[in-house]
Amino acid sequence: MTSKVKISILICVYNGEEYIKDAIDSAIAQTLEDIEIIVIDDGSTDSTLEILNSYSDERIRIFTQENMGLGASRNRAMSLAEGEYIAFLDADDWLDEKMCQTSYNSAKENDTDMTMFQIISFDDYSKTFHESDWFNLKNFDENFDNRVFTPSEAHDVLFDSSVSACQKIYRNRFLKSINASFPEGIYFEDMPFFYHVFLNAKRINIIRKHLYIRRKHDNSITEEIDAKFLDTVPAGQELFKRFIECGFYEDYKFDLIAYKINGPRMALASIVDDYRDDLFDLIKEDYEIIKKSEYYEDFLDNLGPKKRKFFLDILKSNSYSEFKEFNDNIY
């Protein structure tokens, strides 16, 4: 089986009874038949597992576990994947029927470590489709089309990129060679994974086609700025650590430092009131660590005026209410 599998489609699901059938059906319907579909049931308590077990397609491999979260589930799925390339499919989304065929042909023809394609969003309430510059990869202009490029060529647009793991296919042996993994136990796990993988890739290309459909609904992870956004802090810490460990910090520190500050900064401005103090405390703790580190001067030297003020005002405040006194019109 191993040598015949061209793409492993990895689906991790927790209580996904409402949409999981659409996801599985879209994987089964791929015009490229030499695939495997690995499904990790992450401790579902609804009828998800019953739905999964109703399928008889021999290409589907189902694994169950206690609830561990998306990062841990994806890491397990990657360790089980036997395909030449790997694709991720979220349990509430679905694939264009030619996603595997189109992306695999392009990846093979161009010998890529990563092949990216476009996402189109589907509003589950209005039943309408919507495009966005973000998911259309507009930050990569036409100079990136119809060719292979390296990460260094994308230096100036890297931090404007969609980090969605589902928007790419990856050479399996490449992911293993760099020990690619998702951080576990936090939301926004795509972000550190994307930058780690992208910057280590030697050959990347883009397909200007909508091959993935992202469903927007009331339970979508990033739709409401609530407790999940507390994880913008640990996700940013993990991102910063990976840039350092992989040797990319010096080349990217100007944009990296701004990016690290900006996620929690914007979250603090928008998060629901119940979690604002908690988020402030996490940011404050993070900045105190930075202040004692060898990177403190880099933050002072590389941040623009607004982000630098935010950084320093957090450091000199003992609470969110005190921070607000410095910032009547922060954002």
PDB file of C-alpha atoms in Angstrom, residues 59-184:
ATOM      1  CA  ARG A  59      -8.771   3.691   1.768  1.00  0.00           C
ATOM      2  CA  ILE A  60     -10.213   5.085   5.020  1.00  0.00           C
ATOM      3  CA  ARG A  61      -8.196   4.419   8.182  1.00  0.00           C
ATOM      4  CA  ILE A  62      -9.937   5.416  11.425  1.00  0.00           C
ATOM      5  CA  PHE A  63      -8.151   5.947  14.734  1.00  0.00           C
ATOM      6  CA  THR A  64      -9.705   6.899  18.041  1.00  0.00           C
ATOM      7  CA  GLN A  65      -8.154   8.559  21.066  1.00  0.00           C
ATOM      8  CA  GLU A  66      -9.015  10.496  24.179  1.00  0.00           C
ATOM      9  CA  ASN A  67      -9.521  14.186  23.494  1.00  0.00           C
ATOM     10  CA  MET A  68      -6.099  15.789  22.945  1.00  0.00           C
ATOM     11  CA  GLY A  69      -6.837  18.756  20.704  1.00  0.00           C
ATOM     12  CA  LEU A  70      -6.150  19.514  17.071  1.00  0.00           C
ATOM     13  CA  GLY A  71      -2.372  19.948  17.278  1.00  0.00           C
ATOM     14  CA  ALA A  72      -1.800  16.564  18.936  1.00  0.00           C
ATOM     15  CA  SER A  73      -4.304  14.890  16.603  1.00  0.00           C
ATOM     16  CA  ARG A  74      -2.608  16.244  13.496  1.00  0.00           C
ATOM     17  CA  ASN A  75       0.784  15.168  14.781  1.00  0.00           C
ATOM     18  CA  ARG A  76      -0.512  11.634  15.271  1.00  0.00           C
ATOM     19  CA  ALA A  77      -2.087  11.639  11.808  1.00  0.00           C
ATOM     20  CA  MET A  78       1.204  12.761  10.234  1.00  0.00           C
ATOM     21  CA  SER A  79       3.064   9.948  11.973  1.00  0.00           C
ATOM     22  CA  LEU A  80       0.636   7.439  10.439  1.00  0.00           C
ATOM     23  CA  ALA A  81       0.593   8.870   6.909  1.00  0.00           C
ATOM     24  CA  GLU A  82       2.051   6.642   4.207  1.00  0.00           C
ATOM     25  CA  GLY A  83       1.423   8.901   1.224  1.00  0.00           C
ATOM     26  CA  GLU A  84       4.055  10.580  -0.889  1.00  0.00           C
ATOM     27  CA  TYR A  85       2.345  13.895  -0.099  1.00  0.00           C
ATOM     28  CA  ILE A  86       0.190  15.015   2.822  1.00  0.00           C
ATOM     29  CA  ALA A  87      -2.953  17.158   2.806  1.00  0.00           C
ATOM     30  CA  PHE A  88      -5.024  18.410   5.729  1.00  0.00           C
ATOM     31  CA  LEU A  89      -8.813  18.642   5.680  1.00  0.00           C
ATOM     32  CA  ASP A  90     -10.722  20.208   8.561  1.00  0.00           C
ATOM     33  CA  ALA A  91     -13.784  18.230   9.570  1.00  0.00           C
ATOM     34  CA  ASP A  92     -16.248  21.011   8.721  1.00  0.00           C
ATOM     35  CA  ASP A  93     -14.765  21.822   5.305  1.00  0.00           C
ATOM     36  CA  TRP A  94     -14.592  19.960   2.019  1.00  0.00           C
ATOM     37  CA  LEU A  95     -12.377  19.531  -1.054  1.00  0.00           C
ATOM     38  CA  ASP A  96     -12.887  20.258  -4.703  1.00  0.00           C
ATOM     39  CA  GLU A  97     -12.999  16.855  -6.368  1.00  0.00           C
ATOM     40  CA  LYS A  98      -9.814  17.636  -8.321  1.00  0.00           C
ATOM     41  CA  MET A  99      -7.791  18.912  -5.372  1.00  0.00           C
ATOM     42  CA  CYS A 100      -5.593  15.822  -5.050  1.00  0.00           C
ATOM     43  CA  GLN A 101      -5.114  15.280  -8.766  1.00  0.00           C
ATOM     44  CA  THR A 102      -4.348  18.913  -9.527  1.00  0.00           C
ATOM     45  CA  SER A 103      -2.027  19.528  -6.593  1.00  0.00           C
ATOM     46  CA  TYR A 104      -0.241  16.177  -6.896  1.00  0.00           C
ATOM     47  CA  ASN A 105       0.418  16.651 -10.622  1.00  0.00           C
ATOM     48  CA  SER A 106       1.767  20.133  -9.987  1.00  0.00           C
ATOM     49  CA  ALA A 107       3.923  19.009  -7.066  1.00  0.00           C
ATOM     50  CA  LYS A 108       5.385  16.122  -9.035  1.00  0.00           C
ATOM     51  CA  GLU A 109       5.974  18.155 -12.170  1.00  0.00           C
ATOM     52  CA  ASN A 110       7.746  20.860 -10.188  1.00  0.00           C
ATOM     53  CA  ASP A 111       9.384  18.578  -7.597  1.00  0.00           C
ATOM     54  CA  THR A 112       8.129  20.737  -4.732  1.00  0.00           C
ATOM     55  CA  ASP A 113       8.301  20.388  -0.975  1.00  0.00           C
ATOM     56  CA  MET A 114       5.133  22.468  -0.682  1.00  0.00           C
ATOM     57  CA  THR A 115       2.441  23.331  -3.191  1.00  0.00           C
ATOM     58  CA  MET A 116      -0.082  26.018  -2.272  1.00  0.00           C
ATOM     59  CA  PHE A 117      -3.534  26.634  -3.725  1.00  0.00           C
ATOM     60  CA  GLN A 118      -6.481  28.943  -3.154  1.00  0.00           C
ATOM     61  CA  ILE A 119      -9.333  28.587  -0.670  1.00  0.00           C
ATOM     62  CA  ILE A 120     -12.871  29.799  -1.197  1.00  0.00           C
ATOM     63  CA  SER A 121     -15.129  30.391   1.811  1.00  0.00           C
ATOM     64  CA  PHE A 122     -18.709  29.156   2.103  1.00  0.00           C
ATOM     65  CA  ASP A 123     -21.098  30.954   4.432  1.00  0.00           C
ATOM     66  CA  ASP A 124     -23.200  28.216   6.001  1.00  0.00           C
ATOM     67  CA  TYR A 125     -25.944  30.670   6.939  1.00  0.00           C
ATOM     68  CA  SER A 126     -26.454  32.427   3.593  1.00  0.00           C
ATOM     69  CA  LYS A 127     -25.265  29.437   1.514  1.00  0.00           C
ATOM     70  CA  THR A 128     -23.053  31.724  -0.550  1.00  0.00           C
ATOM     71  CA  PHE A 129     -19.400  31.551  -1.579  1.00  0.00           C
ATOM     72  CA  HIS A 130     -16.924  34.363  -0.942  1.00  0.00           C
ATOM     73  CA  GLU A 131     -13.373  35.016  -2.093  1.00  0.00           C
ATOM     74  CA  SER A 132     -10.750  36.962  -0.164  1.00  0.00           C
ATOM     75  CA  ASP A 133      -7.325  38.322  -1.045  1.00  0.00           C
ATOM     76  CA  TRP A 134      -5.947  36.427   1.971  1.00  0.00           C
ATOM     77  CA  PHE A 135      -7.063  32.984   0.834  1.00  0.00           C
ATOM     78  CA  ASN A 136      -6.467  33.864  -2.820  1.00  0.00           C
ATOM     79  CA  LEU A 137      -2.768  34.319  -1.925  1.00  0.00           C
ATOM     80  CA  LYS A 138      -2.787  37.828  -3.373  1.00  0.00           C
ATOM     81  CA  ASN A 139       0.330  38.703  -1.377  1.00  0.00           C
ATOM     82  CA  PHE A 140       2.171  36.478  -3.869  1.00  0.00           C
ATOM     83  CA  ASP A 141       1.876  38.551  -7.049  1.00  0.00           C
ATOM     84  CA  GLU A 142       2.060  37.287 -10.623  1.00  0.00           C
ATOM     85  CA  ASN A 143       5.851  37.061 -10.397  1.00  0.00           C
ATOM     86  CA  PHE A 144       5.359  33.882  -8.361  1.00  0.00           C
ATOM     87  CA  ASP A 145       3.070  32.242 -10.923  1.00  0.00           C
ATOM     88  CA  ASN A 146       3.994  29.257 -13.093  1.00  0.00           C
ATOM     89  CA  ARG A 147       7.348  28.659 -11.482  1.00  0.00           C
ATOM     90  CA  VAL A 148       9.102  27.237  -8.462  1.00  0.00           C
ATOM     91  CA  PHE A 149      10.394  29.691  -5.879  1.00  0.00           C
ATOM     92  CA  THR A 150      12.368  29.623  -2.639  1.00  0.00           C
ATOM     93  CA  PRO A 151      11.427  31.104   0.751  1.00  0.00           C
ATOM     94  CA  SER A 152      13.992  33.888   0.429  1.00  0.00           C
ATOM     95  CA  GLU A 153      12.188  35.206  -2.659  1.00  0.00           C
ATOM     96  CA  ALA A 154       9.073  35.681  -0.515  1.00  0.00           C
ATOM     97  CA  HIS A 155      10.884  37.497   2.297  1.00  0.00           C
ATOM     98  CA  ASP A 156       8.894  40.716   1.947  1.00  0.00           C
ATOM     99  CA  VAL A 157       5.453  39.067   1.793  1.00  0.00           C
ATOM    100  CA  LEU A 158       5.944  36.194   4.210  1.00  0.00           C
ATOM    101  CA  PHE A 159       4.109  37.727   7.169  1.00  0.00           C
ATOM    102  CA  ASP A 160       1.140  38.647   4.977  1.00  0.00           C
ATOM    103  CA  SER A 161       0.611  34.993   4.062  1.00  0.00           C
ATOM    104  CA  SER A 162      -2.269  32.697   4.892  1.00  0.00           C
ATOM    105  CA  VAL A 163      -0.953  30.223   7.446  1.00  0.00           C
ATOM    106  CA  SER A 164      -3.738  27.674   6.951  1.00  0.00           C
ATOM    107  CA  ALA A 165      -2.294  24.163   6.944  1.00  0.00           C
ATOM    108  CA  CYS A 166      -5.200  23.075   4.746  1.00  0.00           C
ATOM    109  CA  GLN A 167      -4.153  25.348   1.897  1.00  0.00           C
ATOM    110  CA  LYS A 168      -1.115  23.300   0.918  1.00  0.00           C
ATOM    111  CA  ILE A 169       0.111  19.817   0.217  1.00  0.00           C
ATOM    112  CA  TYR A 170       3.497  18.786   1.584  1.00  0.00           C
ATOM    113  CA  ARG A 171       6.066  16.214   0.580  1.00  0.00           C
ATOM    114  CA  ASN A 172       5.883  13.650   3.366  1.00  0.00           C
ATOM    115  CA  ARG A 173       9.593  12.871   3.542  1.00  0.00           C
ATOM    116  CA  PHE A 174      10.329  16.613   3.682  1.00  0.00           C
ATOM    117  CA  LEU A 175       8.076  17.079   6.721  1.00  0.00           C
ATOM    118  CA  LYS A 176       9.772  14.166   8.425  1.00  0.00           C
ATOM    119  CA  SER A 177      13.247  15.473   7.566  1.00  0.00           C
ATOM    120  CA  ILE A 178      12.604  18.752   9.415  1.00  0.00           C
ATOM    121  CA  ASN A 179      10.615  17.150  12.256  1.00  0.00           C
ATOM    122  CA  ALA A 180       7.594  19.258  11.352  1.00  0.00           C
ATOM    123  CA  SER A 181       4.960  19.344  14.066  1.00  0.00           C
ATOM    124  CA  PHE A 182       2.071  21.362  15.381  1.00  0.00           C
ATOM    125  CA  PRO A 183       2.245  22.835  18.893  1.00  0.00           C
ATOM    126  CA  GLU A 184      -0.079  20.903  21.162  1.00  0.00           C
TER     127      GLU A 184
END
